[in-house]
PDB file of C-alpha atoms in Angstrom:
ATOM      1  CA  UNK A 112      23.747  28.591  79.581  1.00 86.00           C
ATOM      2  CA  UNK A 113      21.404  25.588  79.510  1.00 95.00           C
ATOM      3  CA  UNK A 114      22.741  22.446  78.050  1.00 97.00           C
ATOM      4  CA  UNK A 115      20.213  19.850  76.701  1.00 98.00           C
ATOM      5  CA  UNK A 116      21.543  16.407  76.109  1.00 98.00           C
ATOM      6  CA  UNK A 117      20.325  14.373  73.035  1.00 98.00           C
ATOM      7  CA  UNK A 118      20.712  10.608  73.573  1.00 97.00           C
ATOM      8  CA  UNK A 119      22.914   9.857  70.603  1.00 97.00           C
ATOM      9  CA  UNK A 120      22.856   6.092  70.326  1.00 95.00           C
ATOM     10  CA  UNK A 121      20.270   5.899  67.328  1.00 91.00           C
ATOM     11  CA  UNK A 122      17.487   7.857  65.875  1.00 87.00           C
ATOM     12  CA  UNK A 123      16.596  11.433  65.114  1.00 87.00           C
ATOM     13  CA  UNK A 124      19.664  12.934  66.915  1.00 95.00           C
ATOM     14  CA  UNK A 125      20.454  15.653  64.447  1.00 95.00           C
ATOM     15  CA  UNK A 126      17.020  17.074  64.174  1.00 94.00           C
ATOM     16  CA  UNK A 127      16.499  17.409  67.970  1.00 96.00           C
ATOM     17  CA  UNK A 128      19.979  18.992  68.217  1.00 97.00           C
ATOM     18  CA  UNK A 129      19.016  21.618  65.647  1.00 96.00           C
ATOM     19  CA  UNK A 130      15.617  22.253  67.249  1.00 96.00           C
ATOM     20  CA  UNK A 131      17.219  22.860  70.669  1.00 97.00           C
ATOM     21  CA  UNK A 132      20.009  24.942  69.396  1.00 97.00           C
ATOM     22  CA  UNK A 133      17.533  27.143  67.405  1.00 96.00           C
ATOM     23  CA  UNK A 134      15.923  27.915  70.716  1.00 97.00           C
ATOM     24  CA  UNK A 135      19.188  29.119  72.211  1.00 96.00           C
ATOM     25  CA  UNK A 136      20.429  26.200  74.239  1.00 97.00           C
ATOM     26  CA  UNK A 137      23.724  24.351  74.050  1.00 97.00           C
ATOM     27  CA  UNK A 138      23.591  20.586  73.006  1.00 98.00           C
ATOM     28  CA  UNK A 139      25.531  17.749  74.181  1.00 98.00           C
ATOM     29  CA  UNK A 140      25.316  14.429  72.255  1.00 98.00           C
ATOM     30  CA  UNK A 141      25.067  11.749  75.026  1.00 98.00           C
ATOM     31  CA  UNK A 142      26.732   8.359  74.455  1.00 97.00           C
ATOM     32  CA  UNK A 143      28.600   8.146  77.754  1.00 96.00           C
ATOM     33  CA  UNK A 144      27.753   8.508  81.535  1.00 96.00           C
ATOM     34  CA  UNK A 145      29.992  11.625  82.053  1.00 97.00           C
ATOM     35  CA  UNK A 146      28.068  13.354  79.099  1.00 97.00           C
ATOM     36  CA  UNK A 147      24.735  12.421  80.797  1.00 97.00           C
ATOM     37  CA  UNK A 148      25.809  13.839  84.131  1.00 96.00           C
ATOM     38  CA  UNK A 149      26.514  17.297  82.681  1.00 96.00           C
ATOM     39  CA  UNK A 150      23.266  18.114  81.192  1.00 98.00           C
ATOM     40  CA  UNK A 151      20.176  20.102  82.356  1.00 98.00           C
ATOM     41  CA  UNK A 152      17.716  18.058  80.373  1.00 98.00           C
ATOM     42  CA  UNK A 153      17.704  15.044  78.007  1.00 98.00           C
ATOM     43  CA  UNK A 154      15.893  14.166  74.868  1.00 98.00           C
ATOM     44  CA  UNK A 155      15.223  10.480  73.820  1.00 97.00           C
ATOM     45  CA  UNK A 156      14.776  10.668  70.090  1.00 95.00           C
ATOM     46  CA  UNK A 157      12.594   8.854  67.604  1.00 88.00           C
ATOM     47  CA  UNK A 158      14.237   5.745  66.237  1.00 85.00           C
ATOM     48  CA  UNK A 159      13.813   2.049  67.050  1.00 87.00           C
ATOM     49  CA  UNK A 160      12.845   1.637  70.576  1.00 89.00           C
ATOM     50  CA  UNK A 161      14.096  -2.029  70.865  1.00 88.00           C
ATOM     51  CA  UNK A 162      17.569  -0.847  69.571  1.00 92.00           C
ATOM     52  CA  UNK A 163      17.800   2.088  71.782  1.00 94.00           C
ATOM     53  CA  UNK A 164      16.890  -0.042  74.740  1.00 93.00           C
ATOM     54  CA  UNK A 165      19.643  -2.624  73.949  1.00 93.00           C
ATOM     55  CA  UNK A 166      22.187   0.179  73.372  1.00 94.00           C
ATOM     56  CA  UNK A 167      21.347   1.925  76.718  1.00 96.00           C
ATOM     57  CA  UNK A 168      22.139  -1.223  78.409  1.00 94.00           C
ATOM     58  CA  UNK A 169      25.333  -1.999  76.217  1.00 94.00           C
ATOM     59  CA  UNK A 170      26.535   1.670  77.058  1.00 94.00           C
ATOM     60  CA  UNK A 171      25.818   1.257  80.741  1.00 95.00           C
ATOM     61  CA  UNK A 172      23.500   4.279  80.605  1.00 97.00           C
ATOM     62  CA  UNK A 173      20.109   2.733  81.474  1.00 96.00           C
ATOM     63  CA  UNK A 174      20.553   2.796  85.263  1.00 97.00           C
ATOM     64  CA  UNK A 175      22.022   6.268  85.392  1.00 97.00           C
ATOM     65  CA  UNK A 176      19.425   7.679  83.045  1.00 98.00           C
ATOM     66  CA  UNK A 177      16.732   6.164  85.264  1.00 97.00           C
ATOM     67  CA  UNK A 178      18.265   7.693  88.320  1.00 97.00           C
ATOM     68  CA  UNK A 179      18.556  11.121  86.839  1.00 98.00           C
ATOM     69  CA  UNK A 180      14.997  11.169  85.611  1.00 98.00           C
ATOM     70  CA  UNK A 181      13.814  10.011  89.005  1.00 97.00           C
ATOM     71  CA  UNK A 182      15.772  12.794  90.601  1.00 98.00           C
ATOM     72  CA  UNK A 183      13.946  15.394  88.402  1.00 98.00           C
ATOM     73  CA  UNK A 184      15.983  15.618  85.224  1.00 98.00           C
ATOM     74  CA  UNK A 185      13.644  16.983  82.651  1.00 98.00           C
ATOM     75  CA  UNK A 186      13.089  14.579  79.784  1.00 98.00           C
ATOM     76  CA  UNK A 187      11.403  14.594  76.371  1.00 98.00           C
ATOM     77  CA  UNK A 188      10.801  11.335  74.621  1.00 97.00           C
ATOM     78  CA  UNK A 189       9.554  11.492  71.069  1.00 95.00           C
ATOM     79  CA  UNK A 190       8.063   8.297  69.260  1.00 90.00           C
ATOM     80  CA  UNK A 191      10.531   5.534  70.371  1.00 91.00           C
ATOM     81  CA  UNK A 192      11.399   7.884  73.278  1.00 95.00           C
ATOM     82  CA  UNK A 193       7.748   7.782  74.419  1.00 96.00           C
ATOM     83  CA  UNK A 194       7.988   3.987  74.344  1.00 94.00           C
ATOM     84  CA  UNK A 195      11.097   4.101  76.470  1.00 96.00           C
ATOM     85  CA  UNK A 196       9.464   6.387  79.156  1.00 98.00           C
ATOM     86  CA  UNK A 197       6.297   4.209  79.544  1.00 97.00           C
ATOM     87  CA  UNK A 198       5.879   1.947  82.556  1.00 97.00           C
ATOM     88  CA  UNK A 199       4.066  -0.629  80.419  1.00 93.00           C
ATOM     89  CA  UNK A 200       4.108  -1.762  76.779  1.00 91.00           C
ATOM     90  CA  UNK A 201       1.590  -3.375  74.421  1.00 88.00           C
ATOM     91  CA  UNK A 202       3.270  -5.284  71.546  1.00 79.00           C
ATOM     92  CA  UNK A 203       6.723  -4.991  72.898  1.00 77.00           C
ATOM     93  CA  UNK A 204       9.234  -7.679  71.939  1.00 78.00           C
ATOM     94  CA  UNK A 205      10.454 -10.373  74.309  1.00 84.00           C
ATOM     95  CA  UNK A 206      12.857  -8.825  76.873  1.00 82.00           C
ATOM     96  CA  UNK A 207      12.289  -5.251  75.902  1.00 87.00           C
ATOM     97  CA  UNK A 208      12.717  -2.962  78.966  1.00 91.00           C
ATOM     98  CA  UNK A 209      11.663   0.566  79.522  1.00 95.00           C
ATOM     99  CA  UNK A 210      12.791   3.358  81.842  1.00 97.00           C
ATOM    100  CA  UNK A 211       9.468   3.212  83.761  1.00 97.00           C
ATOM    101  CA  UNK A 212       9.381   6.931  84.022  1.00 98.00           C
ATOM    102  CA  UNK A 213       5.640   7.865  83.051  1.00 98.00           C
ATOM    103  CA  UNK A 214       2.820   5.724  84.606  1.00 98.00           C
ATOM    104  CA  UNK A 215       1.294   4.846  81.294  1.00 98.00           C
ATOM    105  CA  UNK A 216       0.732   2.008  78.831  1.00 95.00           C
ATOM    106  CA  UNK A 217       1.889   2.570  75.359  1.00 94.00           C
ATOM    107  CA  UNK A 218       1.142   0.630  72.224  1.00 87.00           C
ATOM    108  CA  UNK A 219       4.190   0.201  69.783  1.00 78.00           C
ATOM    109  CA  UNK A 220       3.603   0.903  66.166  1.00 71.00           C
ATOM    110  CA  UNK A 221      -0.076   1.720  67.074  1.00 60.00           C
ATOM    111  CA  UNK A 222      -0.547   3.990  63.976  1.00 61.00           C
ATOM    112  CA  UNK A 223       0.600   1.278  61.608  1.00 55.00           C
ATOM    113  CA  UNK A 224       3.672   0.318  59.618  1.00 55.00           C
ATOM    114  CA  UNK A 225       6.059   2.706  57.696  1.00 50.00           C
ATOM    115  CA  UNK A 226       3.846   3.029  54.804  1.00 43.00           C
ATOM    116  CA  UNK A 227       0.961   4.215  57.212  1.00 49.00           C
ATOM    117  CA  UNK A 228       3.121   7.318  58.209  1.00 56.00           C
ATOM    118  CA  UNK A 229       1.188  10.670  57.925  1.00 65.00           C
ATOM    119  CA  UNK A 230       0.925  14.221  59.184  1.00 75.00           C
ATOM    120  CA  UNK A 231      -2.127  15.254  61.150  1.00 79.00           C
ATOM    121  CA  UNK A 232      -3.456  18.406  62.662  1.00 83.00           C
ATOM    122  CA  UNK A 233      -4.035  18.425  66.397  1.00 90.00           C
ATOM    123  CA  UNK A 234      -4.619  20.874  69.151  1.00 92.00           C
ATOM    124  CA  UNK A 235      -1.633  21.554  71.465  1.00 94.00           C
ATOM    125  CA  UNK A 236      -3.675  21.733  74.615  1.00 94.00           C
ATOM    126  CA  UNK A 237      -1.371  23.943  76.885  1.00 93.00           C
ATOM    127  CA  UNK A 238      -2.194  26.947  74.693  1.00 92.00           C
ATOM    128  CA  UNK A 239      -5.189  25.707  72.551  1.00 93.00           C
ATOM    129  CA  UNK A 240      -3.241  26.198  69.277  1.00 93.00           C
ATOM    130  CA  UNK A 241      -3.262  24.096  66.299  1.00 93.00           C
ATOM    131  CA  UNK A 242      -0.127  21.997  65.576  1.00 92.00           C
ATOM    132  CA  UNK A 243       0.958  19.863  62.623  1.00 90.00           C
ATOM    133  CA  UNK A 244       2.278  16.439  63.847  1.00 88.00           C
ATOM    134  CA  UNK A 245       4.231  13.727  61.917  1.00 84.00           C
ATOM    135  CA  UNK A 246       3.507  10.171  62.903  1.00 83.00           C
ATOM    136  CA  UNK A 247       6.013   7.485  61.743  1.00 77.00           C
ATOM    137  CA  UNK A 248       5.405   4.107  62.956  1.00 77.00           C
ATOM    138  CA  UNK A 249       4.099   5.706  65.933  1.00 83.00           C
ATOM    139  CA  UNK A 250       2.924   4.636  69.324  1.00 88.00           C
ATOM    140  CA  UNK A 251      -0.040   5.934  71.300  1.00 85.00           C
ATOM    141  CA  UNK A 252      -1.026   5.912  74.862  1.00 93.00           C
ATOM    142  CA  UNK A 253      -3.500   3.124  75.778  1.00 91.00           C
ATOM    143  CA  UNK A 254      -3.951   4.210  79.305  1.00 95.00           C
ATOM    144  CA  UNK A 255      -2.391   6.524  81.945  1.00 97.00           C
ATOM    145  CA  UNK A 256      -2.454   7.450  85.610  1.00 98.00           C
ATOM    146  CA  UNK A 257      -4.598  10.256  86.869  1.00 98.00           C
ATOM    147  CA  UNK A 258      -1.541  12.395  87.458  1.00 98.00           C
ATOM    148  CA  UNK A 259      -0.449  12.302  83.831  1.00 98.00           C
ATOM    149  CA  UNK A 260      -1.611  15.424  81.918  1.00 98.00           C
ATOM    150  CA  UNK A 261      -2.618  14.966  78.378  1.00 98.00           C
ATOM    151  CA  UNK A 262      -1.029  17.620  76.170  1.00 97.00           C
ATOM    152  CA  UNK A 263      -2.563  16.511  72.678  1.00 95.00           C
ATOM    153  CA  UNK A 264      -4.800  13.695  71.260  1.00 94.00           C
ATOM    154  CA  UNK A 265      -5.351  12.438  67.810  1.00 87.00           C
ATOM    155  CA  UNK A 266      -7.932  10.221  66.176  1.00 79.00           C
ATOM    156  CA  UNK A 267      -6.199   7.054  64.873  1.00 71.00           C
ATOM    157  CA  UNK A 268      -7.079   4.559  62.088  1.00 68.00           C
ATOM    158  CA  UNK A 269      -9.343   2.767  64.705  1.00 70.00           C
ATOM    159  CA  UNK A 270     -11.534   5.888  64.888  1.00 76.00           C
ATOM    160  CA  UNK A 271     -10.781   6.445  68.526  1.00 79.00           C
ATOM    161  CA  UNK A 272      -9.100   9.510  70.102  1.00 87.00           C
ATOM    162  CA  UNK A 273      -5.815   8.601  71.793  1.00 88.00           C
ATOM    163  CA  UNK A 274      -3.405  10.691  73.846  1.00 94.00           C
ATOM    164  CA  UNK A 275      -0.236  11.433  71.614  1.00 94.00           C
ATOM    165  CA  UNK A 276       1.479  13.868  73.910  1.00 96.00           C
ATOM    166  CA  UNK A 277       1.665  13.704  77.779  1.00 98.00           C
ATOM    167  CA  UNK A 278       3.453  15.380  80.737  1.00 98.00           C
ATOM    168  CA  UNK A 279       4.137  13.785  84.151  1.00 98.00           C
ATOM    169  CA  UNK A 280       6.123  16.390  86.124  1.00 98.00           C
ATOM    170  CA  UNK A 281       9.182  17.105  84.304  1.00 98.00           C
ATOM    171  CA  UNK A 282       8.703  14.109  81.925  1.00 98.00           C
ATOM    172  CA  UNK A 283       7.269  14.881  78.521  1.00 98.00           C
ATOM    173  CA  UNK A 284       6.531  12.314  75.779  1.00 97.00           C
ATOM    174  CA  UNK A 285       5.218  12.598  72.234  1.00 95.00           C
ATOM    175  CA  UNK A 286       4.044   9.823  69.832  1.00 93.00           C
ATOM    176  CA  UNK A 287       4.810  12.260  66.939  1.00 91.00           C
ATOM    177  CA  UNK A 288       8.180  13.717  65.745  1.00 89.00           C
ATOM    178  CA  UNK A 289       8.358  17.424  66.617  1.00 92.00           C
ATOM    179  CA  UNK A 290      11.940  17.488  65.550  1.00 91.00           C
ATOM    180  CA  UNK A 291      11.208  17.027  61.825  1.00 87.00           C
ATOM    181  CA  UNK A 292       9.035  19.987  61.329  1.00 79.00           C
ATOM    182  CA  UNK A 293       9.351  23.566  62.028  1.00 75.00           C
ATOM    183  CA  UNK A 294       7.384  23.019  65.308  1.00 81.00           C
ATOM    184  CA  UNK A 295       9.341  24.162  68.200  1.00 93.00           C
ATOM    185  CA  UNK A 296       6.703  24.323  70.935  1.00 94.00           C
ATOM    186  CA  UNK A 297       7.427  20.818  72.353  1.00 96.00           C
ATOM    187  CA  UNK A 298      11.101  21.580  72.584  1.00 97.00           C
ATOM    188  CA  UNK A 299      10.382  24.950  74.234  1.00 97.00           C
ATOM    189  CA  UNK A 300       8.139  23.210  76.612  1.00 96.00           C
ATOM    190  CA  UNK A 301      11.053  20.983  77.751  1.00 98.00           C
ATOM    191  CA  UNK A 302      13.276  24.019  78.170  1.00 98.00           C
ATOM    192  CA  UNK A 303      10.573  25.577  80.195  1.00 97.00           C
ATOM    193  CA  UNK A 304      10.828  22.730  82.695  1.00 97.00           C
ATOM    194  CA  UNK A 305      14.548  23.305  83.331  1.00 95.00           C
TER     195      UNK A 305
END
């Protein structure tokens, strides 16, 4: 059976685990290297990107996670997870590191502060269907390499359409939180990459 790891250092761990379980996969909560080594895919949950970055280093997971992703481990990063997967950040804090897994520049908190959180309707481009997306202090993709496929866009408060879901090989990232709705297409997309 397929085992999906959910990075369990901080953030929406339970919600992602529930989504993956509902799709029939086993879940391992990843806090240690031996747990990361046993999974077929990994989810980097929404939460606080700077805190998750610090905890990845404190738990000696950062280098192993980077190696596994580079070797083809399918990964999904939602919200803070999108920030962690970017090669470059706008509005990052001093010393903040990323996993440099998707060649894109991401702006932290691009959709505004907590009080600006909102739901939006967007088009899930892989099948052209409508999707409800929840944005909470969400990033957006400022720019990306030609090889990065845009899976969804949204018009933000600046009136400009921005990429909010992308794929680069077996690496997925969303600015929104698919784990807090009944929306399972993003998690299914990850499972399809295994």
